Coordinates of C-alpha atoms in Angstrom, one line a residue:
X21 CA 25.4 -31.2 44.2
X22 CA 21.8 -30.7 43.5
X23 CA 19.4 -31.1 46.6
X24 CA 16.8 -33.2 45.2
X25 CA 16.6 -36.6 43.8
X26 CA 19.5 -35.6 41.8
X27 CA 21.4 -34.9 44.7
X28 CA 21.5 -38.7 45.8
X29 CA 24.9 -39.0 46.8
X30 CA 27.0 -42.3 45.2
X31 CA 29.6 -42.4 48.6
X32 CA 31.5 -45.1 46.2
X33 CA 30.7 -43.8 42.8
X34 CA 29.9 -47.0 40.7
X35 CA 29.6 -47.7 37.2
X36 CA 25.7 -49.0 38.7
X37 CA 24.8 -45.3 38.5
X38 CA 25.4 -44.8 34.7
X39 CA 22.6 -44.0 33.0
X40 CA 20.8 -42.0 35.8
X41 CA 18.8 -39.2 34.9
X42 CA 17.5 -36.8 36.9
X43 CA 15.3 -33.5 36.5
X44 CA 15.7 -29.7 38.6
X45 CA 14.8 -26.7 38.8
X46 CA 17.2 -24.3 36.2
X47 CA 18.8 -21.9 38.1
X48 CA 21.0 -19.8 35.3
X49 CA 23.5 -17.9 36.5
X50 CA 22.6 -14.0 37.5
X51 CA 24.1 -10.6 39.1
X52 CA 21.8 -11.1 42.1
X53 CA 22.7 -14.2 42.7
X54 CA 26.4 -13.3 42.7
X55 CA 25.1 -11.0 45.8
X56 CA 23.2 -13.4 47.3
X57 CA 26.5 -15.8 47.8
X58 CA 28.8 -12.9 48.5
X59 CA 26.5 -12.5 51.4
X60 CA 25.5 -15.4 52.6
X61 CA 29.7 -16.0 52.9
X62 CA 30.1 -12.7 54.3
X63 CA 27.6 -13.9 57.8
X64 CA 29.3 -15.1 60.9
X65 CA 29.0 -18.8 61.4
X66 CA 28.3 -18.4 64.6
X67 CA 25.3 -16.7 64.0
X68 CA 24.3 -18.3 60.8
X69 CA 25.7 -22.0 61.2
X70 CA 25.1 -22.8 57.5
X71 CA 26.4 -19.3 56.2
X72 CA 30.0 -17.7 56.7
X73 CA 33.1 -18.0 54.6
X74 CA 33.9 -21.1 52.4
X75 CA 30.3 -22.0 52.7
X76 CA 27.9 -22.2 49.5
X77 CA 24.3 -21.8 49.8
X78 CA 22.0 -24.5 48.5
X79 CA 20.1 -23.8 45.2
X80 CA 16.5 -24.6 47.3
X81 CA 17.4 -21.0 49.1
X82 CA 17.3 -19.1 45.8
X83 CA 13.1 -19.3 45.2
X84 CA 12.3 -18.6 49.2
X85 CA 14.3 -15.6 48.7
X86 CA 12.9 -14.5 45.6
X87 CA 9.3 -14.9 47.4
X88 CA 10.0 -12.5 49.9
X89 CA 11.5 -10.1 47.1
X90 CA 8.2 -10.9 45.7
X91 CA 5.3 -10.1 48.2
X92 CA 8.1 -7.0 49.4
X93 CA 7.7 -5.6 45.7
X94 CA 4.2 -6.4 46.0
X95 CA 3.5 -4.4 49.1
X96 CA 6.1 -1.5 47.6
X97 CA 3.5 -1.6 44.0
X98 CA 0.7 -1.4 46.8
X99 CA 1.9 1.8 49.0
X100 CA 2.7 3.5 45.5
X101 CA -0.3 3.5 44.4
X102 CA -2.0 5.0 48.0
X103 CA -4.0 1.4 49.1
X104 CA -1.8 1.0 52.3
X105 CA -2.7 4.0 53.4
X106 CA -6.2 3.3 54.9
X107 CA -4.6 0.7 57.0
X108 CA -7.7 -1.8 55.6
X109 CA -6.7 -5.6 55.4
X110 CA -5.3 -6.6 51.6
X111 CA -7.9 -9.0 50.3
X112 CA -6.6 -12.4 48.3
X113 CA -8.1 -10.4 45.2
X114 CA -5.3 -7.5 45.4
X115 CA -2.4 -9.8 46.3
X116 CA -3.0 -11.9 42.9
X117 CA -3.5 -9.3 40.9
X118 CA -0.4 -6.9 41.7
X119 CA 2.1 -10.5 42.4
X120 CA 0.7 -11.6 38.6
X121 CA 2.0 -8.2 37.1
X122 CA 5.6 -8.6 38.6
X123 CA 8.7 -9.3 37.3
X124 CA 12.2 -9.1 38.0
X125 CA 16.0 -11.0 37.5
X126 CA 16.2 -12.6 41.2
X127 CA 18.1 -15.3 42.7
X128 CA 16.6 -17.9 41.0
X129 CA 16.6 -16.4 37.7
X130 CA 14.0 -14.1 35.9
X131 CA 10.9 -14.3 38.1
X132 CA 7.6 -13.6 36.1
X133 CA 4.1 -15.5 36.6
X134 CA 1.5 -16.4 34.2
X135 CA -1.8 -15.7 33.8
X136 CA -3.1 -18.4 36.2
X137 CA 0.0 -17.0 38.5
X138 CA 2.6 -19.5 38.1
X139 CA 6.3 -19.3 38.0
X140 CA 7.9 -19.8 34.5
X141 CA 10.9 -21.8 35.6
X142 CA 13.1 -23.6 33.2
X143 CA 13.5 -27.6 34.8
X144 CA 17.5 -29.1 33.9
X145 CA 17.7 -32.4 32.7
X146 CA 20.6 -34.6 34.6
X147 CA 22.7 -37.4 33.7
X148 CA 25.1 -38.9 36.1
X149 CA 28.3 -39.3 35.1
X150 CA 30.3 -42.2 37.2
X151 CA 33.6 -41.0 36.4
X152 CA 33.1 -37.8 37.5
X153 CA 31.2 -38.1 40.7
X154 CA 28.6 -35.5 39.3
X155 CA 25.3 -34.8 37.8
X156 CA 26.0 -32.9 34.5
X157 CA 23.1 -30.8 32.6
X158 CA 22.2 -32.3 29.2
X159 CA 19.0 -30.7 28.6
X160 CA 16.7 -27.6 29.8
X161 CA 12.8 -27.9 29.6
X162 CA 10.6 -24.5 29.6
X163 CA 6.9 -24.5 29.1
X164 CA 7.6 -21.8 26.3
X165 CA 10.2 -23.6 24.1
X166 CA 9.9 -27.2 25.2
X167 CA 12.9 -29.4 25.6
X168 CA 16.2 -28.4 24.6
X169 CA 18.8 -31.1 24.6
X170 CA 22.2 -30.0 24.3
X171 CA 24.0 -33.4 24.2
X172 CA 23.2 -37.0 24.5
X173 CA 22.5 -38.8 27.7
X174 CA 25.1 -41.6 28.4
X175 CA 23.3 -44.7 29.4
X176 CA 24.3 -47.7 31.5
X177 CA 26.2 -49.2 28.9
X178 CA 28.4 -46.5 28.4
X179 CA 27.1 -45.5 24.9
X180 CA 24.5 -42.8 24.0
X181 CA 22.4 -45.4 22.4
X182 CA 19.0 -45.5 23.6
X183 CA 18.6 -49.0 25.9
X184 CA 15.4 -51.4 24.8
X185 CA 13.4 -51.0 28.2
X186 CA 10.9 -53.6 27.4
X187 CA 12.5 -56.7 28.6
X188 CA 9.4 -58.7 28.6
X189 CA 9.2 -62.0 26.0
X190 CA 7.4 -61.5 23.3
X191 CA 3.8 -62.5 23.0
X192 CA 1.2 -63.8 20.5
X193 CA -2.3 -62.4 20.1
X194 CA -5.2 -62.5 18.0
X195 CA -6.8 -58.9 16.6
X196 CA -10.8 -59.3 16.3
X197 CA -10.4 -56.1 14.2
X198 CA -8.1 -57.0 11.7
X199 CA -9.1 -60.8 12.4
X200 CA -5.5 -62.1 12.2
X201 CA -2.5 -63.0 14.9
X202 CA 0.0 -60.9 16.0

């Protein structure tokens, strides 16, 4: 399950829910995050009540971890270049410009920011599927190549026919600019 809106669990799922879509964060699959799982099941329970064998960490844990990789690559980019060494405070200033100019595959996928220094991360496109108890991706959005849709959303009547959402009665009206009634 996906911990967001998409994640809404259906206890009893009904054919009610067909049609839902819901949007995520894309998190395609990488090496690191292979590791990432191997050891969050590899910590005692005890210890780590969410962690341990048999357990699965949520997807929200994959971009915290990649910020710490972040600012600890930052800091490593920092002492490499000799501006740790006076032991002065880092201004704001420093922190932007060496966190803009990294990138690396992480947890959560390819981390990388932009010029203003936002993540690029691709957003998943959900549809619920009743039958199956599940979300299933249909679609990926990226501000680089727009929105991909790899199959057709099934809607509330079972079809992949777009539904008429406009459910008001229709109206009459006069238009001063083409001076006749619509």
């Amino acid at each position: 399950t996906i911990p967001s809106v998409v994640s809404i669990p259906f206890n009893e799922p009904s054919q009610l829910s067909r049609g839902a879509l819901g949007v995520f964060e894309g998190f395609p699959h990488t090496v690191e995050r292979d590791l990432f799982i191997e050891a969050w099941q590899s910590e005692e329970s005890a210890k780590y009540p969410t962690a341990g064998p048999g357990t699965t960490p949520i997807p929200l844990t994959y971009r915290p971890f990649d910020m710490i990789l972040t600012a600890a690559k930052a800091l490593t980019e920092m002492d490499n270049q000799g501006r740790l060494d006076s032991g002065e405070r880092i201004s704001g200033e420093d922190w932007t410009k060496v966190i803009r100019s990294i990138s690396f595959s992480g947890v959560s996928g390819f981390v990388e920011f932009d010029e203003l220094g936002d993540r690029q991360q691709p957003q998943e496109l959900f549809n619920y599927i009743p039958e199956k108890g599940a979300w299933e991706v249909i679609g990926v959005w990226t501000r680089k190549d727009g929105l991909e849709v790899f199959t057709d959303a099934i809607w509330f009547s079972n079809t992949t026919e777009i539904p008429d959402l406009d459910i008001r009665e229709g109206f009459d009206y006069w238009s001063c600019h083409e001076k006749e009634k619509g």
